[in-house]
């Protein structure tokens, strides 16, 4: 089978051939149909991600496909099921073995490309806004990076939860995509003063921040008293330094979220969240935005789209050679 992997952290990923793996007792083997790319894949390549699996590493954190073999202790009913898997790694290959407990059956009619784009982005935003920030109907949610992989889902879920959503993104094209996802107000991060614009709209009660850097500082200054700031990531490359006295004076709460980290100590937070999200999808309330679909042979190109910030929503790699942009 073909596998897109790195031999060392910092090395250039390459497409190599490997024998098809055999599942361990508690695992299943999935014939992978599609894999969603994430900014964290870039960090994994550089060795800067919070997890460093043994080398060589097959890249790709989330995938969708069909279970084609089960280990002796795995549920045999999974055989032949269409599933999504958050694996952490291993998704950019034609097949892979993963813990059976991580397999989430797909709603009927859900395409593999949607499923591969779903778990990390929607899961991150839902756990952040619901489990962590306790976003309430009528509150104002400010989303930074609002046209990106996770930011766009935060706009969509925030509206679903009854919030007034302010979307901040770069340029009119990205803002238009955020508006289609349900944003009530739009702020261009390249031309507008974020703090003044948000304050003019009444301030923010919750800030969803996958960007970091100067925008994070401006967003904090635009917060209402008792606001919650969600630290999701640092796509800008700059980790903001938060002054504790500002938190004290305005009664602000800063919350970090590493979505995948819940697997180690409270996996039910993720499984309960995904169950609700897949239900919302089946009811027609959520629709993943996939800007590019590329074959496995062009996985490096897909990662470059993330690196150069040329994608909106998600980039998905398929194993059947399909490509759209």
Short mmCIF file of C-alpha atoms in Angstrom, two decimals:
data_model
loop_
_atom_site.label_atom_id
_atom_site.label_comp_id
_atom_site.label_asym_id
_atom_site.label_seq_id
_atom_site.Cartn_x
_atom_site.Cartn_y
_atom_site.Cartn_z
CA UNK A 1 0.00 0.00 0.00
CA UNK A 2 1.04 3.64 -0.43
CA UNK A 3 1.83 5.70 2.66
CA UNK A 4 2.74 9.40 2.93
CA UNK A 5 5.23 9.66 5.79
CA UNK A 6 8.31 11.23 7.33
CA UNK A 7 11.45 9.30 8.26
CA UNK A 8 12.63 11.99 10.70
CA UNK A 9 11.19 15.13 12.25
CA UNK A 10 12.06 18.05 10.02
CA UNK A 11 12.43 15.79 6.97
CA UNK A 12 10.47 16.22 3.75
CA UNK A 13 7.46 13.87 3.63
CA UNK A 14 7.53 11.21 0.92
CA UNK A 15 5.15 8.67 -0.60
CA UNK A 16 6.48 5.17 0.09
CA UNK A 17 5.18 1.62 -0.23
CA UNK A 18 4.54 -0.48 2.87
CA UNK A 19 3.01 -3.90 3.47
CA UNK A 20 -0.65 -3.73 4.47
CA UNK A 21 -0.75 -3.83 8.31
CA UNK A 22 -2.49 -6.49 10.37
CA UNK A 23 -4.75 -5.40 13.25
CA UNK A 24 -3.78 -6.07 16.86
CA UNK A 25 -6.41 -7.80 19.04
CA UNK A 26 -8.25 -4.58 19.93
CA UNK A 27 -7.80 -2.91 16.54
CA UNK A 28 -9.50 -2.83 13.16
CA UNK A 29 -7.98 -2.31 9.73
CA UNK A 30 -9.63 0.44 7.73
CA UNK A 31 -9.50 0.73 3.95
CA UNK A 32 -9.03 4.49 3.96
CA UNK A 33 -11.06 6.54 1.48
CA UNK A 34 -10.23 10.08 2.60
CA UNK A 35 -8.08 11.96 5.11
CA UNK A 36 -8.53 15.53 6.34
CA UNK A 37 -5.45 17.72 6.68
CA UNK A 38 -4.88 19.93 9.72
CA UNK A 39 -2.44 22.65 10.69
CA UNK A 40 -1.19 20.21 13.32
CA UNK A 41 0.15 18.00 10.51
CA UNK A 42 2.62 20.76 9.70
CA UNK A 43 3.70 20.89 13.34
CA UNK A 44 4.05 17.09 13.34
CA UNK A 45 6.44 17.26 10.38
CA UNK A 46 8.60 19.82 12.19
CA UNK A 47 8.57 17.85 15.45
CA UNK A 48 6.77 20.74 17.17
CA UNK A 49 3.47 19.00 17.86
CA UNK A 50 2.64 18.09 21.46
CA UNK A 51 2.78 14.40 20.53
CA UNK A 52 5.76 12.75 18.83
CA UNK A 53 4.91 9.22 17.68
CA UNK A 54 7.68 6.72 16.85
CA UNK A 55 9.39 7.18 13.50
CA UNK A 56 8.72 6.69 10.65
CA UNK A 57 5.34 8.44 10.95
CA UNK A 58 2.50 8.18 8.48
CA UNK A 59 0.91 11.62 8.54
CA UNK A 60 -2.81 12.36 8.69
CA UNK A 61 -4.75 12.75 11.93
CA UNK A 62 -8.36 12.13 10.88
CA UNK A 63 -9.71 9.73 8.29
CA UNK A 64 -12.75 7.96 6.96
CA UNK A 65 -13.15 4.61 5.27
CA UNK A 66 -14.49 1.07 5.54
CA UNK A 67 -13.50 -1.52 8.14
CA UNK A 68 -12.04 -4.48 6.23
CA UNK A 69 -10.56 -6.58 9.07
CA UNK A 70 -11.02 -6.82 12.84
CA UNK A 71 -8.71 -8.05 15.60
CA UNK A 72 -9.80 -11.01 17.72
CA UNK A 73 -11.00 -8.79 20.60
CA UNK A 74 -12.67 -6.13 18.45
CA UNK A 75 -16.40 -6.02 17.80
CA UNK A 76 -17.01 -8.17 14.70
CA UNK A 77 -20.07 -6.05 13.90
CA UNK A 78 -17.66 -3.33 12.75
CA UNK A 79 -16.62 -5.40 9.73
CA UNK A 80 -17.83 -3.65 6.60
CA UNK A 81 -18.96 -0.52 8.47
CA UNK A 82 -18.28 2.97 7.14
CA UNK A 83 -16.47 4.82 9.91
CA UNK A 84 -14.56 7.95 10.80
CA UNK A 85 -11.47 7.68 12.99
CA UNK A 86 -9.46 10.27 14.88
CA UNK A 87 -6.10 8.49 14.81
CA UNK A 88 -3.53 11.19 15.57
CA UNK A 89 -1.45 9.79 12.71
CA UNK A 90 -1.74 7.16 10.00
CA UNK A 91 -4.51 8.67 7.86
CA UNK A 92 -2.48 9.47 4.74
CA UNK A 93 -2.28 5.89 3.54
CA UNK A 94 -4.44 3.46 1.63
CA UNK A 95 -5.04 1.39 4.78
CA UNK A 96 -4.29 1.58 8.49
CA UNK A 97 -4.91 -0.18 11.80
CA UNK A 98 -6.57 1.79 14.59
CA UNK A 99 -8.18 1.11 17.98
CA UNK A 100 -11.71 -0.17 17.47
CA UNK A 101 -12.92 2.16 20.24
CA UNK A 102 -12.05 5.18 18.09
CA UNK A 103 -14.28 4.15 15.18
CA UNK A 104 -17.38 6.33 14.83
CA UNK A 105 -20.06 4.95 12.46
CA UNK A 106 -21.04 7.45 9.79
CA UNK A 107 -24.57 8.76 9.28
CA UNK A 108 -26.27 7.26 6.26
CA UNK A 109 -25.46 9.21 3.13
CA UNK A 110 -22.48 11.07 4.59
CA UNK A 111 -19.69 11.16 1.95
CA UNK A 112 -16.22 10.08 3.02
CA UNK A 113 -14.87 13.54 2.11
CA UNK A 114 -17.29 15.17 4.56
CA UNK A 115 -16.47 12.61 7.24
CA UNK A 116 -12.73 13.13 6.84
CA UNK A 117 -13.20 16.88 7.22
CA UNK A 118 -15.49 16.62 10.21
CA UNK A 119 -14.05 15.33 13.48
CA UNK A 120 -11.15 17.63 14.40
CA UNK A 121 -12.67 20.90 13.16
CA UNK A 122 -16.23 20.43 14.38
CA UNK A 123 -15.14 18.50 17.47
CA UNK A 124 -12.69 21.21 18.52
CA UNK A 125 -15.24 23.98 18.13
CA UNK A 126 -18.07 22.16 19.83
CA UNK A 127 -16.04 21.06 22.86
CA UNK A 128 -14.54 24.55 23.12
CA UNK A 129 -17.82 26.45 22.90
CA UNK A 130 -20.07 24.02 24.74
CA UNK A 131 -17.97 22.05 27.23
CA UNK A 132 -15.36 24.73 28.03
CA UNK A 133 -16.85 28.21 27.48
CA UNK A 134 -20.50 27.30 28.09
CA UNK A 135 -21.59 29.68 25.34
CA UNK A 136 -25.14 30.91 25.95
CA UNK A 137 -27.85 32.04 23.52
CA UNK A 138 -27.66 35.78 22.96
CA UNK A 139 -23.98 36.09 23.87
CA UNK A 140 -21.50 37.60 21.42
CA UNK A 141 -18.88 35.22 20.04
CA UNK A 142 -15.77 36.61 18.32
CA UNK A 143 -14.08 34.09 16.02
CA UNK A 144 -10.54 34.78 14.80
CA UNK A 145 -9.35 32.99 11.66
CA UNK A 146 -13.02 32.59 10.85
CA UNK A 147 -12.54 31.08 7.37
CA UNK A 148 -9.97 28.48 8.43
CA UNK A 149 -10.44 24.80 9.19
CA UNK A 150 -11.60 25.22 12.80
CA UNK A 151 -12.65 28.88 12.68
CA UNK A 152 -15.35 28.27 10.11
CA UNK A 153 -16.89 25.50 12.22
CA UNK A 154 -16.85 27.82 15.25
CA UNK A 155 -18.95 30.31 13.28
CA UNK A 156 -21.38 27.57 12.26
CA UNK A 157 -21.68 26.00 15.71
CA UNK A 158 -21.83 29.37 17.46
CA UNK A 159 -24.87 30.29 15.39
CA UNK A 160 -26.38 26.87 16.04
CA UNK A 161 -25.99 27.53 19.78
CA UNK A 162 -27.80 30.87 19.50
CA UNK A 163 -24.89 33.31 19.72
CA UNK A 164 -24.36 36.54 17.80
CA UNK A 165 -21.19 35.82 15.80
CA UNK A 166 -18.48 38.29 14.80
CA UNK A 167 -16.15 36.76 12.20
CA UNK A 168 -12.62 38.06 11.73
CA UNK A 169 -10.69 36.88 8.64
CA UNK A 170 -8.33 38.16 5.97
CA UNK A 171 -9.92 39.73 2.92
CA UNK A 172 -13.42 39.90 1.42
CA UNK A 173 -13.38 36.40 -0.10
CA UNK A 174 -12.74 34.70 3.24
CA UNK A 175 -15.22 36.95 5.00
CA UNK A 176 -17.87 36.00 2.44
CA UNK A 177 -17.35 32.33 3.30
CA UNK A 178 -17.72 33.12 7.01
CA UNK A 179 -20.90 35.04 6.27
CA UNK A 180 -22.32 32.03 4.41
CA UNK A 181 -21.61 29.95 7.52
CA UNK A 182 -23.81 32.29 9.56
CA UNK A 183 -21.64 35.18 10.78
CA UNK A 184 -23.65 38.24 11.77
CA UNK A 185 -20.79 40.76 11.56
CA UNK A 186 -17.56 40.73 9.54
CA UNK A 187 -14.17 42.25 10.36
CA UNK A 188 -11.28 42.26 7.88
CA UNK A 189 -8.12 41.57 9.87
CA UNK A 190 -5.96 43.21 7.20
CA UNK A 191 -7.67 46.60 7.20
CA UNK A 192 -9.87 47.02 10.25
CA UNK A 193 -8.93 47.80 13.84
CA UNK A 194 -10.17 44.67 15.57
CA UNK A 195 -10.47 46.13 19.06
CA UNK A 196 -12.37 49.24 17.99
CA UNK A 197 -14.66 47.32 15.62
CA UNK A 198 -15.60 44.73 18.25
CA UNK A 199 -16.10 47.37 20.93
CA UNK A 200 -18.38 49.28 18.54
CA UNK A 201 -20.46 46.11 18.22
CA UNK A 202 -20.84 45.84 21.99
CA UNK A 203 -17.77 43.79 22.88
CA UNK A 204 -17.16 40.04 23.00
CA UNK A 205 -18.39 37.59 25.62
CA UNK A 206 -16.43 34.64 24.19
CA UNK A 207 -13.33 34.74 21.99
CA UNK A 208 -12.39 31.72 19.86
CA UNK A 209 -8.70 32.09 18.98
CA UNK A 210 -6.82 29.66 16.74
CA UNK A 211 -4.50 32.46 15.54
CA UNK A 212 -2.55 34.00 18.42
CA UNK A 213 -0.22 36.95 17.88
CA UNK A 214 -1.37 40.56 17.79
CA UNK A 215 -4.98 39.65 16.93
CA UNK A 216 -5.21 37.72 20.19
CA UNK A 217 -4.07 40.77 22.15
CA UNK A 218 -6.57 43.03 20.37
CA UNK A 219 -9.38 40.52 20.95
CA UNK A 220 -8.68 40.40 24.68
CA UNK A 221 -8.86 44.19 24.86
CA UNK A 222 -12.28 44.02 23.17
CA UNK A 223 -13.73 41.64 25.77
CA UNK A 224 -16.63 42.45 28.01
CA UNK A 225 -16.27 41.88 31.77
CA UNK A 226 -16.49 38.18 32.68
CA UNK A 227 -15.65 37.10 29.11
CA UNK A 228 -14.03 33.76 28.27
CA UNK A 229 -11.05 33.46 25.91
CA UNK A 230 -10.51 30.10 24.20
CA UNK A 231 -6.91 29.37 23.22
CA UNK A 232 -7.16 26.93 20.28
CA UNK A 233 -3.86 27.37 18.47
CA UNK A 234 -1.23 29.72 17.10
CA UNK A 235 -1.56 29.77 13.31
CA UNK A 236 0.22 33.14 13.25
CA UNK A 237 3.32 31.46 14.66
CA UNK A 238 3.32 33.79 17.67
CA UNK A 239 2.19 32.67 21.13
CA UNK A 240 0.58 35.67 22.86
CA UNK A 241 1.81 36.72 26.29
CA UNK A 242 -1.24 37.42 28.43
CA UNK A 243 -0.93 39.92 31.25
CA UNK A 244 -2.53 38.56 34.40
CA UNK A 245 -3.48 42.01 35.69
CA UNK A 246 -5.76 42.47 32.64
CA UNK A 247 -7.50 39.22 33.49
CA UNK A 248 -7.97 40.36 37.08
CA UNK A 249 -9.37 43.81 36.33
CA UNK A 250 -11.97 42.58 33.83
CA UNK A 251 -12.70 39.21 35.46
CA UNK A 252 -11.60 37.38 32.32
CA UNK A 253 -11.10 33.63 32.05
CA UNK A 254 -8.56 32.07 29.66
CA UNK A 255 -9.14 28.43 28.67
CA UNK A 256 -6.79 26.24 26.68
CA UNK A 257 -8.15 23.43 24.54
CA UNK A 258 -6.23 20.46 23.15
CA UNK A 259 -9.11 18.46 21.72
CA UNK A 260 -7.24 15.20 21.19
CA UNK A 261 -5.85 15.33 24.71
CA UNK A 262 -9.25 14.32 26.12
CA UNK A 263 -8.69 10.82 24.75
CA UNK A 264 -6.18 10.20 27.54
CA UNK A 265 -8.31 11.25 30.54
CA UNK A 266 -11.95 11.93 29.58
CA UNK A 267 -12.71 10.31 26.22
CA UNK A 268 -16.45 10.58 26.85
CA UNK A 269 -16.18 14.35 26.33
CA UNK A 270 -15.20 13.68 22.71
CA UNK A 271 -17.55 10.78 22.06
CA UNK A 272 -20.58 12.62 23.48
CA UNK A 273 -19.69 15.71 21.46
CA UNK A 274 -19.23 13.77 18.21
CA UNK A 275 -22.53 11.95 18.72
CA UNK A 276 -24.35 15.27 18.89
CA UNK A 277 -22.41 16.70 15.93
CA UNK A 278 -23.15 13.71 13.69
CA UNK A 279 -26.82 14.05 14.69
CA UNK A 280 -26.75 17.72 13.68
CA UNK A 281 -25.16 16.71 10.38
CA UNK A 282 -27.82 14.07 9.75
CA UNK A 283 -30.50 16.70 10.45
CA UNK A 284 -28.93 19.04 7.89
CA UNK A 285 -27.64 21.67 10.32
CA UNK A 286 -23.91 21.24 9.56
CA UNK A 287 -22.15 21.09 6.21
CA UNK A 288 -18.34 20.88 6.08
CA UNK A 289 -16.68 23.37 3.77
CA UNK A 290 -13.95 21.59 1.76
CA UNK A 291 -12.05 24.02 -0.48
CA UNK A 292 -9.69 21.44 -2.03
CA UNK A 293 -9.84 17.69 -2.62
CA UNK A 294 -6.57 16.14 -3.84
CA UNK A 295 -5.30 12.60 -4.45
CA UNK A 296 -2.71 10.98 -2.17
CA UNK A 297 -0.01 11.61 -4.78
CA UNK A 298 -0.54 15.35 -4.23
CA UNK A 299 -0.61 15.31 -0.43
CA UNK A 300 2.45 17.58 -0.27
CA UNK A 301 0.54 20.14 -2.34
CA UNK A 302 -2.35 19.94 0.11
CA UNK A 303 -0.03 20.66 3.03
CA UNK A 304 1.40 23.63 1.14
CA UNK A 305 -2.12 25.05 0.79
CA UNK A 306 -2.34 25.07 4.59
CA UNK A 307 1.18 26.39 5.02
CA UNK A 308 0.56 29.28 2.61
CA UNK A 309 -2.98 29.91 3.93
CA UNK A 310 -4.52 29.40 0.50
CA UNK A 311 -7.27 27.06 1.71
CA UNK A 312 -10.60 27.86 3.30
CA UNK A 313 -12.33 25.35 5.52
CA UNK A 314 -10.67 21.97 5.00
CA UNK A 315 -8.29 20.30 2.57
CA UNK A 316 -9.07 16.60 2.06
CA UNK A 317 -6.84 13.93 0.52
CA UNK A 318 -8.60 11.03 -1.22
CA UNK A 319 -7.19 7.61 -2.02
CA UNK A 320 -9.19 7.14 -5.23
CA UNK A 321 -7.43 9.85 -7.24
CA UNK A 322 -10.27 12.39 -7.15
CA UNK A 323 -9.35 16.07 -7.19
CA UNK A 324 -11.40 19.26 -6.94
CA UNK A 325 -10.53 22.83 -5.99
#
